[in-house]
Amino acid sequence: RNTALNSLDSATELVAFLDSDDSWSTDHLKRARKALQSANSCNVYFSNLRHLGADGPPEFERAKRIVVDDHPVLFLGDTSFRVYIGDMIDQIMRANTIFMPTLVISKALFGVRFDDGFRHGGGDYIYWLKLIAGGAKFCFSTNVEVECGSGINMWYSNGWGTDGYLKRLTGESEFRSRALERYITAPQTKDLVKDQLKALRRTVMLDTIHRLSRRKSIRIEDLRYYRSRFGLGWFDFASAIASKL
């Protein structure tokens, strides 16, 4: 992604992101361009989406992480375009509603780059926070304009008791710690993320106990790294056990 951003020519007006297993609707780019080139000052666009093979309503309606009517209409007569109003940093950390293949940015934010250090999750979140630090103003579409393929589902399939779960928890802890250190200023969001980091430490302990009780292997080097980076002690162990009583 950074290679592509580094290669943009001066005539480029918008950048959209698409992984190989995702797909856009035929009007996604047209709608993004309409929104970002409106008289409004928005410079970041995202949309509703569906996950491949998922039944039921699309993401906005299924997850209920965003209340559409809290955000004003961008164009009179078309309620599918909205201007995001509120603390997007808190939204991202509390109940994220942005997915990378729906994102389109305008020229004012072309200088923002992805951090290479987030190999096990969190890199997209840090990129969004860096966009906000760079002056991002968001608008969005309630229309389903993207279908997400298996990639994100493969990541989230690294769940309880799986071999990749600790790496997933480590990645999430890394990005939440970075967000707390560099981007979050609102006291309520700081408190939220501190609580999230405590919960992640408890989950690491519970996952370790779970694997040991079932005689599953543990990558000691991964556990040592987590302990050195985020700390694991008797309090975390006791909290993990108490949460299951």
PDB file of C-alpha atoms in Angstrom:
ATOM      1  CA  ARG A   1       0.000   0.000   0.000  1.00  0.00           C
ATOM      2  CA  ASN A   2       2.805   2.430   0.845  1.00  0.00           C
ATOM      3  CA  THR A   3       4.508   1.567  -2.443  1.00  0.00           C
ATOM      4  CA  ALA A   4       1.343   2.513  -4.293  1.00  0.00           C
ATOM      5  CA  LEU A   5       0.966   5.741  -2.306  1.00  0.00           C
ATOM      6  CA  ASN A   6       4.596   6.597  -3.014  1.00  0.00           C
ATOM      7  CA  SER A   7       3.966   6.107  -6.737  1.00  0.00           C
ATOM      8  CA  LEU A   8       1.003   8.453  -7.179  1.00  0.00           C
ATOM      9  CA  ASP A   9       1.354  11.062  -9.903  1.00  0.00           C
ATOM     10  CA  SER A  10       0.295  14.673  -9.508  1.00  0.00           C
ATOM     11  CA  ALA A  11      -2.925  14.170 -11.483  1.00  0.00           C
ATOM     12  CA  THR A  12      -4.336  11.642  -8.987  1.00  0.00           C
ATOM     13  CA  GLU A  13      -7.366  13.023  -7.173  1.00  0.00           C
ATOM     14  CA  LEU A  14      -8.603  10.078  -5.085  1.00  0.00           C
ATOM     15  CA  VAL A  15      -7.199   6.826  -3.707  1.00  0.00           C
ATOM     16  CA  ALA A  16      -9.342   3.773  -2.948  1.00  0.00           C
ATOM     17  CA  PHE A  17      -8.212   0.510  -1.366  1.00  0.00           C
ATOM     18  CA  LEU A  18      -9.131  -3.012  -2.477  1.00  0.00           C
ATOM     19  CA  ASP A  19      -7.695  -6.381  -1.442  1.00  0.00           C
ATOM     20  CA  SER A  20      -7.696  -9.274  -3.884  1.00  0.00           C
ATOM     21  CA  ASP A  21     -10.533 -11.132  -2.138  1.00  0.00           C
ATOM     22  CA  ASP A  22     -12.884  -8.137  -1.877  1.00  0.00           C
ATOM     23  CA  SER A  23     -15.079  -6.514  -4.524  1.00  0.00           C
ATOM     24  CA  TRP A  24     -16.716  -3.122  -5.097  1.00  0.00           C
ATOM     25  CA  SER A  25     -20.194  -2.427  -6.387  1.00  0.00           C
ATOM     26  CA  THR A  26     -20.243  -0.886  -9.855  1.00  0.00           C
ATOM     27  CA  ASP A  27     -21.096   2.548  -8.434  1.00  0.00           C
ATOM     28  CA  HIS A  28     -18.759   2.635  -5.411  1.00  0.00           C
ATOM     29  CA  LEU A  29     -16.078   4.859  -6.930  1.00  0.00           C
ATOM     30  CA  LYS A  30     -18.642   7.105  -8.630  1.00  0.00           C
ATOM     31  CA  ARG A  31     -20.452   7.665  -5.335  1.00  0.00           C
ATOM     32  CA  ALA A  32     -17.207   8.244  -3.443  1.00  0.00           C
ATOM     33  CA  ARG A  33     -16.131  10.835  -5.998  1.00  0.00           C
ATOM     34  CA  LYS A  34     -19.502  12.580  -5.813  1.00  0.00           C
ATOM     35  CA  ALA A  35     -19.293  12.795  -2.022  1.00  0.00           C
ATOM     36  CA  LEU A  36     -15.666  13.906  -1.813  1.00  0.00           C
ATOM     37  CA  GLN A  37     -15.998  16.488  -4.571  1.00  0.00           C
ATOM     38  CA  SER A  38     -19.101  18.057  -3.067  1.00  0.00           C
ATOM     39  CA  ALA A  39     -19.125  21.527  -1.509  1.00  0.00           C
ATOM     40  CA  ASN A  40     -18.725  19.847   1.882  1.00  0.00           C
ATOM     41  CA  SER A  41     -15.185  19.673   3.318  1.00  0.00           C
ATOM     42  CA  CYS A  42     -15.088  15.871   3.694  1.00  0.00           C
ATOM     43  CA  ASN A  43     -11.884  14.219   2.524  1.00  0.00           C
ATOM     44  CA  VAL A  44     -12.484  10.595   3.608  1.00  0.00           C
ATOM     45  CA  TYR A  45     -15.333   8.358   2.458  1.00  0.00           C
ATOM     46  CA  PHE A  46     -16.467   4.916   3.609  1.00  0.00           C
ATOM     47  CA  SER A  47     -19.544   2.809   3.014  1.00  0.00           C
ATOM     48  CA  ASN A  48     -21.706  -0.027   4.223  1.00  0.00           C
ATOM     49  CA  LEU A  49     -20.706  -3.554   3.194  1.00  0.00           C
ATOM     50  CA  ARG A  50     -21.469  -7.253   3.334  1.00  0.00           C
ATOM     51  CA  HIS A  51     -19.244 -10.162   4.269  1.00  0.00           C
ATOM     52  CA  LEU A  52     -18.951 -12.946   1.708  1.00  0.00           C
ATOM     53  CA  GLY A  53     -21.450 -15.710   2.417  1.00  0.00           C
ATOM     54  CA  ALA A  54     -23.036 -13.891   5.362  1.00  0.00           C
ATOM     55  CA  ASP A  55     -26.806 -14.095   5.678  1.00  0.00           C
ATOM     56  CA  GLY A  56     -28.970 -11.361   7.115  1.00  0.00           C
ATOM     57  CA  PRO A  57     -28.571  -7.583   7.033  1.00  0.00           C
ATOM     58  CA  PRO A  58     -25.425  -5.702   5.925  1.00  0.00           C
ATOM     59  CA  GLU A  59     -22.735  -4.523   8.343  1.00  0.00           C
ATOM     60  CA  PHE A  60     -24.218  -1.223   9.557  1.00  0.00           C
ATOM     61  CA  GLU A  61     -27.562  -2.822  10.350  1.00  0.00           C
ATOM     62  CA  ARG A  62     -26.098  -6.064  11.712  1.00  0.00           C
ATOM     63  CA  ALA A  63     -23.450  -4.611  14.039  1.00  0.00           C
ATOM     64  CA  LYS A  64     -25.453  -1.494  15.014  1.00  0.00           C
ATOM     65  CA  ARG A  65     -22.221   0.403  15.631  1.00  0.00           C
ATOM     66  CA  ILE A  66     -23.378   3.584  13.963  1.00  0.00           C
ATOM     67  CA  VAL A  67     -26.709   5.371  14.311  1.00  0.00           C
ATOM     68  CA  VAL A  68     -27.229   6.716  10.808  1.00  0.00           C
ATOM     69  CA  ASP A  69     -29.811   9.332  11.767  1.00  0.00           C
ATOM     70  CA  ASP A  70     -27.306  10.959  14.152  1.00  0.00           C
ATOM     71  CA  HIS A  71     -25.386  12.156  11.086  1.00  0.00           C
ATOM     72  CA  PRO A  72     -26.740  14.831   8.718  1.00  0.00           C
ATOM     73  CA  VAL A  73     -27.587  14.187   5.085  1.00  0.00           C
ATOM     74  CA  LEU A  74     -24.869  15.289   2.669  1.00  0.00           C
ATOM     75  CA  PHE A  75     -27.144  15.891  -0.331  1.00  0.00           C
ATOM     76  CA  LEU A  76     -30.740  17.047  -0.082  1.00  0.00           C
ATOM     77  CA  GLY A  77     -33.068  14.402  -1.453  1.00  0.00           C
ATOM     78  CA  ASP A  78     -30.593  11.516  -1.010  1.00  0.00           C
ATOM     79  CA  THR A  79     -30.423  10.163   2.529  1.00  0.00           C
ATOM     80  CA  SER A  80     -27.865   7.485   1.605  1.00  0.00           C
ATOM     81  CA  PHE A  81     -25.007  10.031   1.829  1.00  0.00           C
ATOM     82  CA  ARG A  82     -24.152  11.232   5.344  1.00  0.00           C
ATOM     83  CA  VAL A  83     -21.598  13.522   6.997  1.00  0.00           C
ATOM     84  CA  TYR A  84     -20.051  11.871  10.048  1.00  0.00           C
ATOM     85  CA  ILE A  85     -20.535  13.992  13.169  1.00  0.00           C
ATOM     86  CA  GLY A  86     -18.785  13.058  16.406  1.00  0.00           C
ATOM     87  CA  ASP A  87     -15.505  11.756  17.804  1.00  0.00           C
ATOM     88  CA  MET A  88     -14.253   9.326  15.173  1.00  0.00           C
ATOM     89  CA  ILE A  89     -11.310   8.260  17.351  1.00  0.00           C
ATOM     90  CA  ASP A  90     -13.732   7.134  20.043  1.00  0.00           C
ATOM     91  CA  GLN A  91     -15.884   5.462  17.364  1.00  0.00           C
ATOM     92  CA  ILE A  92     -12.909   3.506  16.047  1.00  0.00           C
ATOM     93  CA  MET A  93     -11.715   2.391  19.468  1.00  0.00           C
ATOM     94  CA  ARG A  94     -15.171   1.671  20.897  1.00  0.00           C
ATOM     95  CA  ALA A  95     -17.189   0.354  17.958  1.00  0.00           C
ATOM     96  CA  ASN A  96     -15.316   0.655  14.675  1.00  0.00           C
ATOM     97  CA  THR A  97     -17.452   0.979  11.578  1.00  0.00           C
ATOM     98  CA  ILE A  98     -14.760   1.506   8.899  1.00  0.00           C
ATOM     99  CA  PHE A  99     -13.483  -1.334   6.728  1.00  0.00           C
ATOM    100  CA  MET A 100     -10.463  -0.804   4.496  1.00  0.00           C
ATOM    101  CA  PRO A 101     -11.997  -1.851   1.138  1.00  0.00           C
ATOM    102  CA  THR A 102     -14.743   0.784   1.590  1.00  0.00           C
ATOM    103  CA  LEU A 103     -12.266   3.614   2.201  1.00  0.00           C
ATOM    104  CA  VAL A 104     -11.555   6.379  -0.312  1.00  0.00           C
ATOM    105  CA  ILE A 105      -9.336   9.376   0.496  1.00  0.00           C
ATOM    106  CA  SER A 106      -8.741  12.656  -1.303  1.00  0.00           C
ATOM    107  CA  LYS A 107      -5.473  14.366  -2.193  1.00  0.00           C
ATOM    108  CA  ALA A 108      -5.138  16.298   1.067  1.00  0.00           C
ATOM    109  CA  LEU A 109      -4.340  13.013   2.861  1.00  0.00           C
ATOM    110  CA  PHE A 110      -2.056  11.348   0.311  1.00  0.00           C
ATOM    111  CA  GLY A 111       0.944  11.975   2.566  1.00  0.00           C
ATOM    112  CA  VAL A 112      -0.292   9.619   5.315  1.00  0.00           C
ATOM    113  CA  ARG A 113       1.435   6.225   5.324  1.00  0.00           C
ATOM    114  CA  PHE A 114       0.809   2.806   6.851  1.00  0.00           C
ATOM    115  CA  ASP A 115       3.043   1.618   9.689  1.00  0.00           C
ATOM    116  CA  ASP A 116       4.931  -1.523   8.678  1.00  0.00           C
ATOM    117  CA  GLY A 117       5.231  -2.849  12.226  1.00  0.00           C
ATOM    118  CA  PHE A 118       1.667  -4.169  12.519  1.00  0.00           C
ATOM    119  CA  ARG A 119       1.880  -7.587  10.909  1.00  0.00           C
ATOM    120  CA  HIS A 120      -0.753  -9.341  13.026  1.00  0.00           C
ATOM    121  CA  GLY A 121      -3.616  -6.861  13.017  1.00  0.00           C
ATOM    122  CA  GLY A 122      -4.187  -3.236  13.924  1.00  0.00           C
ATOM    123  CA  GLY A 123      -2.366  -1.612  11.025  1.00  0.00           C
ATOM    124  CA  ASP A 124      -5.558  -0.400   9.367  1.00  0.00           C
ATOM    125  CA  TYR A 125      -6.762   1.101  12.646  1.00  0.00           C
ATOM    126  CA  ILE A 126      -3.520   3.010  13.115  1.00  0.00           C
ATOM    127  CA  TYR A 127      -3.772   4.274   9.532  1.00  0.00           C
ATOM    128  CA  TRP A 128      -7.273   5.629  10.212  1.00  0.00           C
ATOM    129  CA  LEU A 129      -6.025   7.333  13.382  1.00  0.00           C
ATOM    130  CA  LYS A 130      -3.161   8.871  11.408  1.00  0.00           C
ATOM    131  CA  LEU A 131      -5.676  10.150   8.848  1.00  0.00           C
ATOM    132  CA  ILE A 132      -7.578  11.847  11.677  1.00  0.00           C
ATOM    133  CA  ALA A 133      -4.339  13.366  12.995  1.00  0.00           C
ATOM    134  CA  GLY A 134      -3.748  14.638   9.459  1.00  0.00           C
ATOM    135  CA  GLY A 135      -7.093  16.435   9.337  1.00  0.00           C
ATOM    136  CA  ALA A 136      -9.537  13.787   8.098  1.00  0.00           C
ATOM    137  CA  LYS A 137     -13.220  14.728   7.859  1.00  0.00           C
ATOM    138  CA  PHE A 138     -15.482  11.777   7.165  1.00  0.00           C
ATOM    139  CA  CYS A 139     -18.582  11.193   5.100  1.00  0.00           C
ATOM    140  CA  PHE A 140     -20.167   7.834   4.438  1.00  0.00           C
ATOM    141  CA  SER A 141     -22.721   5.912   2.441  1.00  0.00           C
ATOM    142  CA  THR A 142     -25.417   3.695   3.889  1.00  0.00           C
ATOM    143  CA  ASN A 143     -25.540   1.750   0.622  1.00  0.00           C
ATOM    144  CA  VAL A 144     -23.792  -1.608   0.439  1.00  0.00           C
ATOM    145  CA  GLU A 145     -20.880  -0.860  -1.896  1.00  0.00           C
ATOM    146  CA  VAL A 146     -18.378  -3.578  -0.939  1.00  0.00           C
ATOM    147  CA  GLU A 147     -18.352  -7.330  -0.420  1.00  0.00           C
ATOM    148  CA  CYS A 148     -15.540  -8.467   1.875  1.00  0.00           C
ATOM    149  CA  GLY A 149     -14.006 -11.830   1.032  1.00  0.00           C
ATOM    150  CA  SER A 150     -12.331 -14.453   3.166  1.00  0.00           C
ATOM    151  CA  GLY A 151      -9.292 -12.436   4.285  1.00  0.00           C
ATOM    152  CA  ILE A 152     -10.862 -10.617   7.210  1.00  0.00           C
ATOM    153  CA  ASN A 153     -12.829 -13.736   8.111  1.00  0.00           C
ATOM    154  CA  MET A 154      -9.589 -15.754   8.139  1.00  0.00           C
ATOM    155  CA  TRP A 155      -8.142 -13.245  10.625  1.00  0.00           C
ATOM    156  CA  TYR A 156     -11.140 -13.359  12.928  1.00  0.00           C
ATOM    157  CA  SER A 157     -11.216 -17.158  12.637  1.00  0.00           C
ATOM    158  CA  ASN A 158      -8.080 -17.105  14.824  1.00  0.00           C
ATOM    159  CA  GLY A 159     -10.321 -17.370  17.845  1.00  0.00           C
ATOM    160  CA  TRP A 160     -10.338 -19.012  21.249  1.00  0.00           C
ATOM    161  CA  GLY A 161      -7.960 -21.960  21.533  1.00  0.00           C
ATOM    162  CA  THR A 162      -6.540 -21.677  17.999  1.00  0.00           C
ATOM    163  CA  ASP A 163      -2.823 -21.520  17.261  1.00  0.00           C
ATOM    164  CA  GLY A 164      -3.063 -17.974  15.887  1.00  0.00           C
ATOM    165  CA  TYR A 165      -5.095 -16.491  18.740  1.00  0.00           C
ATOM    166  CA  LEU A 166      -2.146 -15.182  20.764  1.00  0.00           C
ATOM    167  CA  LYS A 167      -0.761 -13.368  17.711  1.00  0.00           C
ATOM    168  CA  ARG A 168      -4.180 -11.831  17.153  1.00  0.00           C
ATOM    169  CA  LEU A 169      -4.360 -10.696  20.803  1.00  0.00           C
ATOM    170  CA  THR A 170      -0.808  -9.356  20.586  1.00  0.00           C
ATOM    171  CA  GLY A 171      -1.643  -7.387  17.433  1.00  0.00           C
ATOM    172  CA  GLU A 172      -4.714  -5.892  19.042  1.00  0.00           C
ATOM    173  CA  SER A 173      -2.766  -4.964  22.167  1.00  0.00           C
ATOM    174  CA  GLU A 174      -0.048  -3.363  20.043  1.00  0.00           C
ATOM    175  CA  PHE A 175      -2.384  -1.089  18.164  1.00  0.00           C
ATOM    176  CA  ARG A 176      -4.443  -0.128  21.221  1.00  0.00           C
ATOM    177  CA  SER A 177      -1.252   0.745  23.096  1.00  0.00           C
ATOM    178  CA  ARG A 178       0.006   2.824  20.154  1.00  0.00           C
ATOM    179  CA  ALA A 179      -3.338   4.586  19.913  1.00  0.00           C
ATOM    180  CA  LEU A 180      -3.249   5.387  23.625  1.00  0.00           C
ATOM    181  CA  GLU A 181       0.317   6.674  23.455  1.00  0.00           C
ATOM    182  CA  ARG A 182       0.011   8.842  20.347  1.00  0.00           C
ATOM    183  CA  TYR A 183      -3.515   9.614  19.211  1.00  0.00           C
ATOM    184  CA  ILE A 184      -6.115   9.530  21.988  1.00  0.00           C
ATOM    185  CA  THR A 185      -6.727  12.705  23.978  1.00  0.00           C
ATOM    186  CA  ALA A 186     -10.327  12.401  25.222  1.00  0.00           C
ATOM    187  CA  PRO A 187     -10.356  11.160  28.862  1.00  0.00           C
ATOM    188  CA  GLN A 188     -13.296   8.800  28.328  1.00  0.00           C
ATOM    189  CA  THR A 189     -11.555   7.164  25.357  1.00  0.00           C
ATOM    190  CA  LYS A 190      -8.305   6.821  27.300  1.00  0.00           C
ATOM    191  CA  ASP A 191     -10.182   5.067  30.115  1.00  0.00           C
ATOM    192  CA  LEU A 192     -11.926   2.827  27.590  1.00  0.00           C
ATOM    193  CA  VAL A 193      -8.671   1.706  25.970  1.00  0.00           C
ATOM    194  CA  LYS A 194      -6.969   1.122  29.321  1.00  0.00           C
ATOM    195  CA  ASP A 195      -9.846  -1.185  30.251  1.00  0.00           C
ATOM    196  CA  GLN A 196      -9.594  -2.901  26.860  1.00  0.00           C
ATOM    197  CA  LEU A 197      -5.878  -3.562  27.428  1.00  0.00           C
ATOM    198  CA  LYS A 198      -6.620  -5.061  30.858  1.00  0.00           C
ATOM    199  CA  ALA A 199      -9.258  -7.296  29.288  1.00  0.00           C
ATOM    200  CA  LEU A 200      -6.779  -8.395  26.618  1.00  0.00           C
ATOM    201  CA  ARG A 201      -4.240  -9.396  29.288  1.00  0.00           C
ATOM    202  CA  ARG A 202      -6.917 -11.462  31.047  1.00  0.00           C
ATOM    203  CA  THR A 203      -7.820 -13.097  27.739  1.00  0.00           C
ATOM    204  CA  VAL A 204      -4.175 -14.013  27.103  1.00  0.00           C
ATOM    205  CA  MET A 205      -4.040 -15.689  30.518  1.00  0.00           C
ATOM    206  CA  LEU A 206      -7.324 -17.517  29.910  1.00  0.00           C
ATOM    207  CA  ASP A 207      -6.162 -18.715  26.507  1.00  0.00           C
ATOM    208  CA  THR A 208      -2.889 -19.954  28.022  1.00  0.00           C
ATOM    209  CA  ILE A 209      -4.744 -21.822  30.787  1.00  0.00           C
ATOM    210  CA  HIS A 210      -7.152 -23.253  28.211  1.00  0.00           C
ATOM    211  CA  ARG A 211      -4.319 -24.589  26.045  1.00  0.00           C
ATOM    212  CA  LEU A 212      -2.397 -26.008  28.993  1.00  0.00           C
ATOM    213  CA  SER A 213      -5.482 -27.766  30.383  1.00  0.00           C
ATOM    214  CA  ARG A 214      -5.986 -29.444  27.011  1.00  0.00           C
ATOM    215  CA  ARG A 215      -2.282 -30.216  26.555  1.00  0.00           C
ATOM    216  CA  LYS A 216      -2.020 -28.028  23.483  1.00  0.00           C
ATOM    217  CA  SER A 217       1.353 -26.580  22.554  1.00  0.00           C
ATOM    218  CA  ILE A 218       2.215 -22.985  23.444  1.00  0.00           C
ATOM    219  CA  ARG A 219       4.692 -20.809  21.585  1.00  0.00           C
ATOM    220  CA  ILE A 220       6.747 -19.716  24.583  1.00  0.00           C
ATOM    221  CA  GLU A 221       8.567 -17.040  22.593  1.00  0.00           C
ATOM    222  CA  ASP A 222       5.227 -15.398  21.708  1.00  0.00           C
ATOM    223  CA  LEU A 223       4.078 -15.503  25.317  1.00  0.00           C
ATOM    224  CA  ARG A 224       7.394 -14.081  26.520  1.00  0.00           C
ATOM    225  CA  TYR A 225       7.122 -11.245  24.013  1.00  0.00           C
ATOM    226  CA  TYR A 226       3.603 -10.413  25.188  1.00  0.00           C
ATOM    227  CA  ARG A 227       4.733 -10.454  28.822  1.00  0.00           C
ATOM    228  CA  SER A 228       7.737  -8.215  28.100  1.00  0.00           C
ATOM    229  CA  ARG A 229       5.633  -5.758  26.087  1.00  0.00           C
ATOM    230  CA  PHE A 230       2.416  -5.592  28.087  1.00  0.00           C
ATOM    231  CA  GLY A 231       3.109  -7.356  31.375  1.00  0.00           C
ATOM    232  CA  LEU A 232       1.472 -10.456  32.758  1.00  0.00           C
ATOM    233  CA  GLY A 233       1.405 -11.090  36.492  1.00  0.00           C
ATOM    234  CA  TRP A 234      -0.469 -12.768  39.286  1.00  0.00           C
ATOM    235  CA  PHE A 235      -3.151 -10.090  39.180  1.00  0.00           C
ATOM    236  CA  ASP A 236      -3.888 -10.919  35.537  1.00  0.00           C
ATOM    237  CA  PHE A 237      -3.920 -14.626  36.383  1.00  0.00           C
ATOM    238  CA  ALA A 238      -6.328 -14.074  39.286  1.00  0.00           C
ATOM    239  CA  SER A 239      -8.545 -11.802  37.168  1.00  0.00           C
ATOM    240  CA  ALA A 240      -8.670 -14.421  34.445  1.00  0.00           C
ATOM    241  CA  ILE A 241      -9.726 -17.127  36.872  1.00  0.00           C
ATOM    242  CA  ALA A 242     -12.257 -14.844  38.605  1.00  0.00           C
ATOM    243  CA  SER A 243     -13.885 -13.990  35.297  1.00  0.00           C
ATOM    244  CA  LYS A 244     -14.737 -17.655  34.822  1.00  0.00           C
ATOM    245  CA  LEU A 245     -16.140 -18.270  38.320  1.00  0.00           C
TER     246      LEU A 245
END
